[in-house]
Structure formats: C-alpha cells, structure tokens
Amino acid sequence: MSDAAQPTAAEVRAAAEAVKTALDRHLAAVERRSGEDDPAVYEAFNQLAAAAEVYDELLYDRYDEVTPFEIPGTEDSLPPYAGPEEPNAISVLIRRDYAVAEPQRLLAQAERVEAAEYGDGPGADPDVAGTVHGALGVLFGEFEPDEIASRHKEFGLEEADSTLWVTAADEPAEPGEWLEAPFEGVDPQRVVCRFDVSAVFDDEDGDDGEDPARGEDSDELDELDLDEDEDLEPLDAER
C-alpha cells in the first residue's frame, strides 16, 4: 500500500476506541440478556465483530501488525429465530450445486431417456438431448431431484455445496403466489433450521468428522453421497 493511501495514526487510534466501546456494549448486552437467543446480544456481537475487523485492517495497513484474536465471520450465520412458536406452515428451500464432470455421460443418459420415452415416434427430438443444457432439462424432467442427488455420478455430475433451509410461515401461500420469484424475500429470522453440506467442512474438521455448524441432522444429507467404488444402479429405461 502506498504512503498516500495509508490510514493515519489518529484513524487507527479511533478504530481502537471503537472496539473498546463495542466491547463494553457487548458485555452489557450479555449481562442483561433475556434468553439464549437475545437479539440485543446478537446485535452487539455483530457490532463488536465489525469494529474489530476495521481496527485489524487499519492496524495492519498502518503498522503492518495484526491483532491476537479472530472474530468469527457473521455474514453466513443466522440471527435468532423470531418466527411464530407454532408455525401454521413451513417452506423448505433447497439448493444443490453440481459440476458437469462428464458431459458425454450426461448426454448418453439423456438420449436413453428420450429413446425409452419416444423411440422413433413423434415427440422425439435428438437435438434436445444432444446438448448439455437440453440433456439437463431431460434428466431433471424425468427424475426427482433426490434421485439425481443419489445417482449424480451415473448422470455425469459431481456434487458441490448444498443447503436446506426450513422456514416458518403464518399461513400457507396462495397457489402460484411465489412462483415468479421462489427464493426472494426469505426472512432469516424465520429460519427454523438449516443443514449445510460442503467439502470445506471436511477440510476444517480433519479426522473427527463433526462440525456443529452443519446442523444436528446433517448426516441425513450426507447419506446421499456415493462411495467411489460403489456400484451404480442401472438406469431404468422403462421409467
């Protein structure tokens, strides 16, 4: 960093004072907490984390020095639950990412589905199953997402991160109400629970295989993983 862009000593001192103030506020909120998920404690924690991050950056830029503590990131964490105690409805939001690891296998499986469905009769369109995006449309139109998750290698796909959120609602949505924007406007404070699966947890956990951030029931999602040497069930062409 150039000298002109470096923070001043006064700016670093002001950032340090902001950390002290945020620390006092956090301790006061903890002392007055009304329950395990007190929103005041959550807010004070975020303020302390933000102040510490600013101080750490300015300290490094000015003096090439770091702080001896690390504040865990808060961007991916959820705030305390503030939804109804007895939800009348829930929404389950699922995201699963895949890499197209073997395009030729993906195309071959889509062509098999098309052949089993239409043969040489009307409705068969070899051009649809002959492209990657067309093949994806064929396979996801034929198989349930859970089946594709359990047989992803058979379809030439490689699993990446996935997450499942269960959110509470006061009433069920009206038919067609959210179809235009199904994942818009999710209130983090109405997330009852979430379960994440990611290779990053394996890197962080080492050999113990446990990570509380993944949720108590994350092993249920891990059961979808296939072992490298596991035999794949043949594709049922009669579906």
XYZ file of C-alpha atoms in Angstrom:
239
model
C 0.000 0.000 0.000
C 1.304 3.467 -0.878
C 2.052 6.059 1.809
C -0.761 8.281 0.467
C -3.329 5.520 0.968
C -2.193 4.549 4.448
C -4.509 5.359 7.361
C -3.278 7.928 9.832
C -2.276 7.120 13.381
C -5.359 9.024 14.539
C -7.606 6.796 12.434
C -6.064 3.682 13.946
C -6.495 5.136 17.442
C -10.155 5.967 16.687
C -10.746 2.414 15.468
C -9.219 1.042 18.672
C -11.544 3.252 20.742
C -14.490 1.968 18.701
C -13.510 -1.585 19.601
C -13.395 -0.675 23.294
C -16.851 0.905 23.081
C -18.279 -2.072 21.202
C -16.720 -4.423 23.739
C -18.407 -2.579 26.613
C -21.745 -2.665 24.793
C -21.400 -6.385 24.131
C -20.635 -7.143 27.787
C -23.575 -5.003 28.909
C -25.897 -6.813 26.493
C -24.677 -10.193 27.742
C -25.230 -9.152 31.356
C -28.794 -8.059 30.541
C -29.629 -10.928 28.195
C -33.233 -12.138 28.411
C -32.664 -15.594 26.952
C -30.365 -17.797 24.923
C -31.248 -16.045 21.641
C -31.494 -12.460 22.868
C -31.442 -10.219 19.747
C -29.653 -7.457 21.681
C -26.700 -9.780 22.286
C -26.689 -10.794 18.637
C -26.655 -7.145 17.521
C -23.906 -6.235 19.989
C -21.841 -9.194 18.792
C -22.132 -8.048 15.181
C -21.135 -4.501 16.138
C -18.113 -5.805 18.020
C -17.116 -8.021 15.103
C -17.411 -5.124 12.632
C -15.401 -2.771 14.853
C -12.685 -5.367 15.412
C -12.429 -6.040 11.687
C -11.989 -2.343 10.887
C -9.348 -1.978 13.592
C -7.491 -5.052 12.423
C -7.355 -3.777 8.835
C -6.236 -0.266 9.798
C -3.637 -1.610 12.226
C -2.160 -3.804 9.523
C -2.223 -1.085 6.864
C -0.562 1.458 9.138
C 1.841 -0.626 11.202
C 1.985 -3.993 9.424
C 0.695 -5.569 12.652
C -2.251 -7.853 13.429
C -4.486 -8.437 16.435
C -4.078 -11.586 18.577
C -7.734 -12.549 18.274
C -10.019 -13.614 15.476
C -13.710 -12.711 15.266
C -15.730 -15.424 13.512
C -17.463 -14.285 10.357
C -21.122 -13.358 10.705
C -22.243 -12.978 7.087
C -23.314 -16.613 6.767
C -24.748 -17.004 10.258
C -28.429 -16.706 11.047
C -29.983 -14.286 13.521
C -32.040 -15.607 16.434
C -35.344 -17.175 15.434
C -38.167 -14.644 15.667
C -40.964 -16.517 13.897
C -44.137 -17.999 15.361
C -43.712 -20.537 18.156
C -46.250 -22.819 16.470
C -45.960 -22.259 12.703
C -49.081 -22.973 10.667
C -47.000 -23.598 7.555
C -43.384 -24.106 6.521
C -41.334 -23.640 3.386
C -38.390 -25.888 2.560
C -35.750 -24.192 0.425
C -33.120 -26.441 -1.130
C -30.089 -25.583 -3.210
C -27.765 -28.252 -4.608
C -24.830 -27.351 -6.822
C -23.231 -29.740 -9.305
C -20.358 -29.621 -11.734
C -20.881 -31.260 -15.121
C -17.900 -33.566 -14.754
C -18.628 -35.950 -17.644
C -20.680 -34.267 -20.382
C -20.671 -37.349 -22.605
C -22.183 -39.497 -19.872
C -24.805 -36.819 -19.244
C -25.681 -36.727 -22.943
C -25.812 -40.512 -23.201
C -28.204 -40.832 -20.281
C -30.480 -38.124 -21.680
C -30.544 -39.870 -25.059
C -31.522 -43.136 -23.355
C -34.392 -41.431 -21.595
C -35.581 -39.883 -24.848
C -35.316 -43.218 -26.664
C -37.254 -45.040 -23.937
C -39.923 -42.337 -23.875
C -40.483 -41.772 -27.577
C -38.500 -44.337 -29.541
C -38.610 -43.218 -33.159
C -42.131 -41.847 -32.832
C -43.365 -38.260 -32.747
C -42.092 -36.142 -29.918
C -38.547 -37.473 -30.086
C -36.058 -34.681 -30.655
C -32.454 -35.865 -30.782
C -31.248 -32.260 -30.843
C -32.702 -31.624 -27.358
C -30.796 -34.461 -25.703
C -27.730 -33.691 -27.826
C -26.770 -30.538 -25.928
C -25.709 -30.226 -22.309
C -28.466 -27.786 -21.363
C -31.011 -29.887 -23.255
C -29.795 -33.073 -21.553
C -30.107 -31.433 -18.146
C -33.689 -30.495 -18.951
C -34.470 -34.071 -19.989
C -32.951 -35.681 -16.890
C -34.344 -33.223 -14.344
C -37.716 -33.524 -16.043
C -37.629 -37.315 -15.779
C -36.108 -37.905 -12.330
C -36.855 -36.447 -8.925
C -34.110 -34.156 -7.507
C -33.456 -36.609 -4.660
C -32.869 -39.437 -7.131
C -30.463 -37.306 -9.145
C -28.650 -36.427 -5.912
C -28.254 -40.102 -5.037
C -27.225 -41.086 -8.593
C -25.333 -37.983 -9.639
C -22.232 -39.882 -10.770
C -24.360 -42.002 -13.060
C -25.511 -38.822 -14.768
C -22.005 -37.412 -15.169
C -22.410 -34.873 -12.372
C -20.132 -34.056 -9.442
C -21.592 -32.791 -6.169
C -20.633 -29.378 -4.839
C -22.131 -27.439 -1.919
C -25.738 -27.916 -0.874
C -28.006 -26.387 1.728
C -31.521 -26.915 3.044
C -33.464 -24.269 4.933
C -36.747 -24.800 6.763
C -38.602 -21.518 7.244
C -41.756 -20.861 9.262
C -44.845 -19.109 7.904
C -48.041 -17.838 9.480
C -50.220 -19.246 6.703
C -49.654 -21.362 3.590
C -49.008 -19.306 0.475
C -51.763 -18.928 -2.092
C -51.416 -21.156 -5.189
C -48.986 -19.574 -7.624
C -48.197 -16.709 -5.239
C -44.413 -17.040 -5.210
C -43.684 -18.961 -8.410
C -42.247 -15.965 -10.260
C -39.589 -15.409 -7.561
C -39.469 -18.561 -5.395
C -36.317 -17.690 -3.426
C -36.908 -13.985 -2.934
C -37.589 -12.313 0.365
C -36.580 -15.090 2.765
C -36.604 -13.728 6.318
C -33.509 -15.097 8.134
C -35.295 -14.701 11.465
C -37.930 -17.224 10.348
C -35.429 -19.969 9.538
C -36.304 -22.827 11.890
C -33.214 -24.849 10.998
C -30.706 -25.299 8.201
C -28.419 -28.109 7.111
C -25.302 -27.459 5.021
C -23.073 -29.906 3.162
C -19.721 -28.702 1.833
C -16.217 -30.004 1.277
C -14.989 -27.017 3.290
C -16.248 -28.733 6.437
C -14.114 -31.781 5.656
C -11.072 -29.527 5.303
C -11.776 -27.785 8.609
C -12.744 -30.832 10.651
C -9.819 -33.110 9.874
C -10.472 -36.645 11.054
C -13.131 -36.038 13.696
C -15.863 -35.678 11.066
C -18.009 -33.392 13.234
C -18.970 -29.780 12.690
C -21.771 -28.204 14.718
C -22.308 -25.561 12.043
C -23.758 -28.189 9.756
C -26.757 -28.891 11.965
C -27.657 -31.859 14.104
C -29.202 -33.830 11.271
C -26.671 -33.052 8.539
C -25.664 -36.716 8.446
C -29.032 -37.439 6.861
C -27.985 -35.349 3.878
C -24.559 -36.940 3.774
C -26.206 -40.296 3.151
C -26.815 -39.085 -0.387
C -23.070 -39.294 -1.091
C -21.880 -42.288 -3.063
C -18.614 -44.037 -2.343
C -16.079 -44.023 -5.117
C -16.256 -47.798 -5.551
C -19.986 -48.193 -5.022
C -21.791 -49.874 -7.903
C -24.334 -47.640 -9.555
C -27.844 -48.899 -10.058
C -28.529 -49.314 -13.803
C -30.665 -46.576 -15.326
C -34.211 -47.790 -15.636
C -35.084 -47.182 -19.263
C -38.668 -48.222 -18.678
C -39.495 -45.244 -16.455
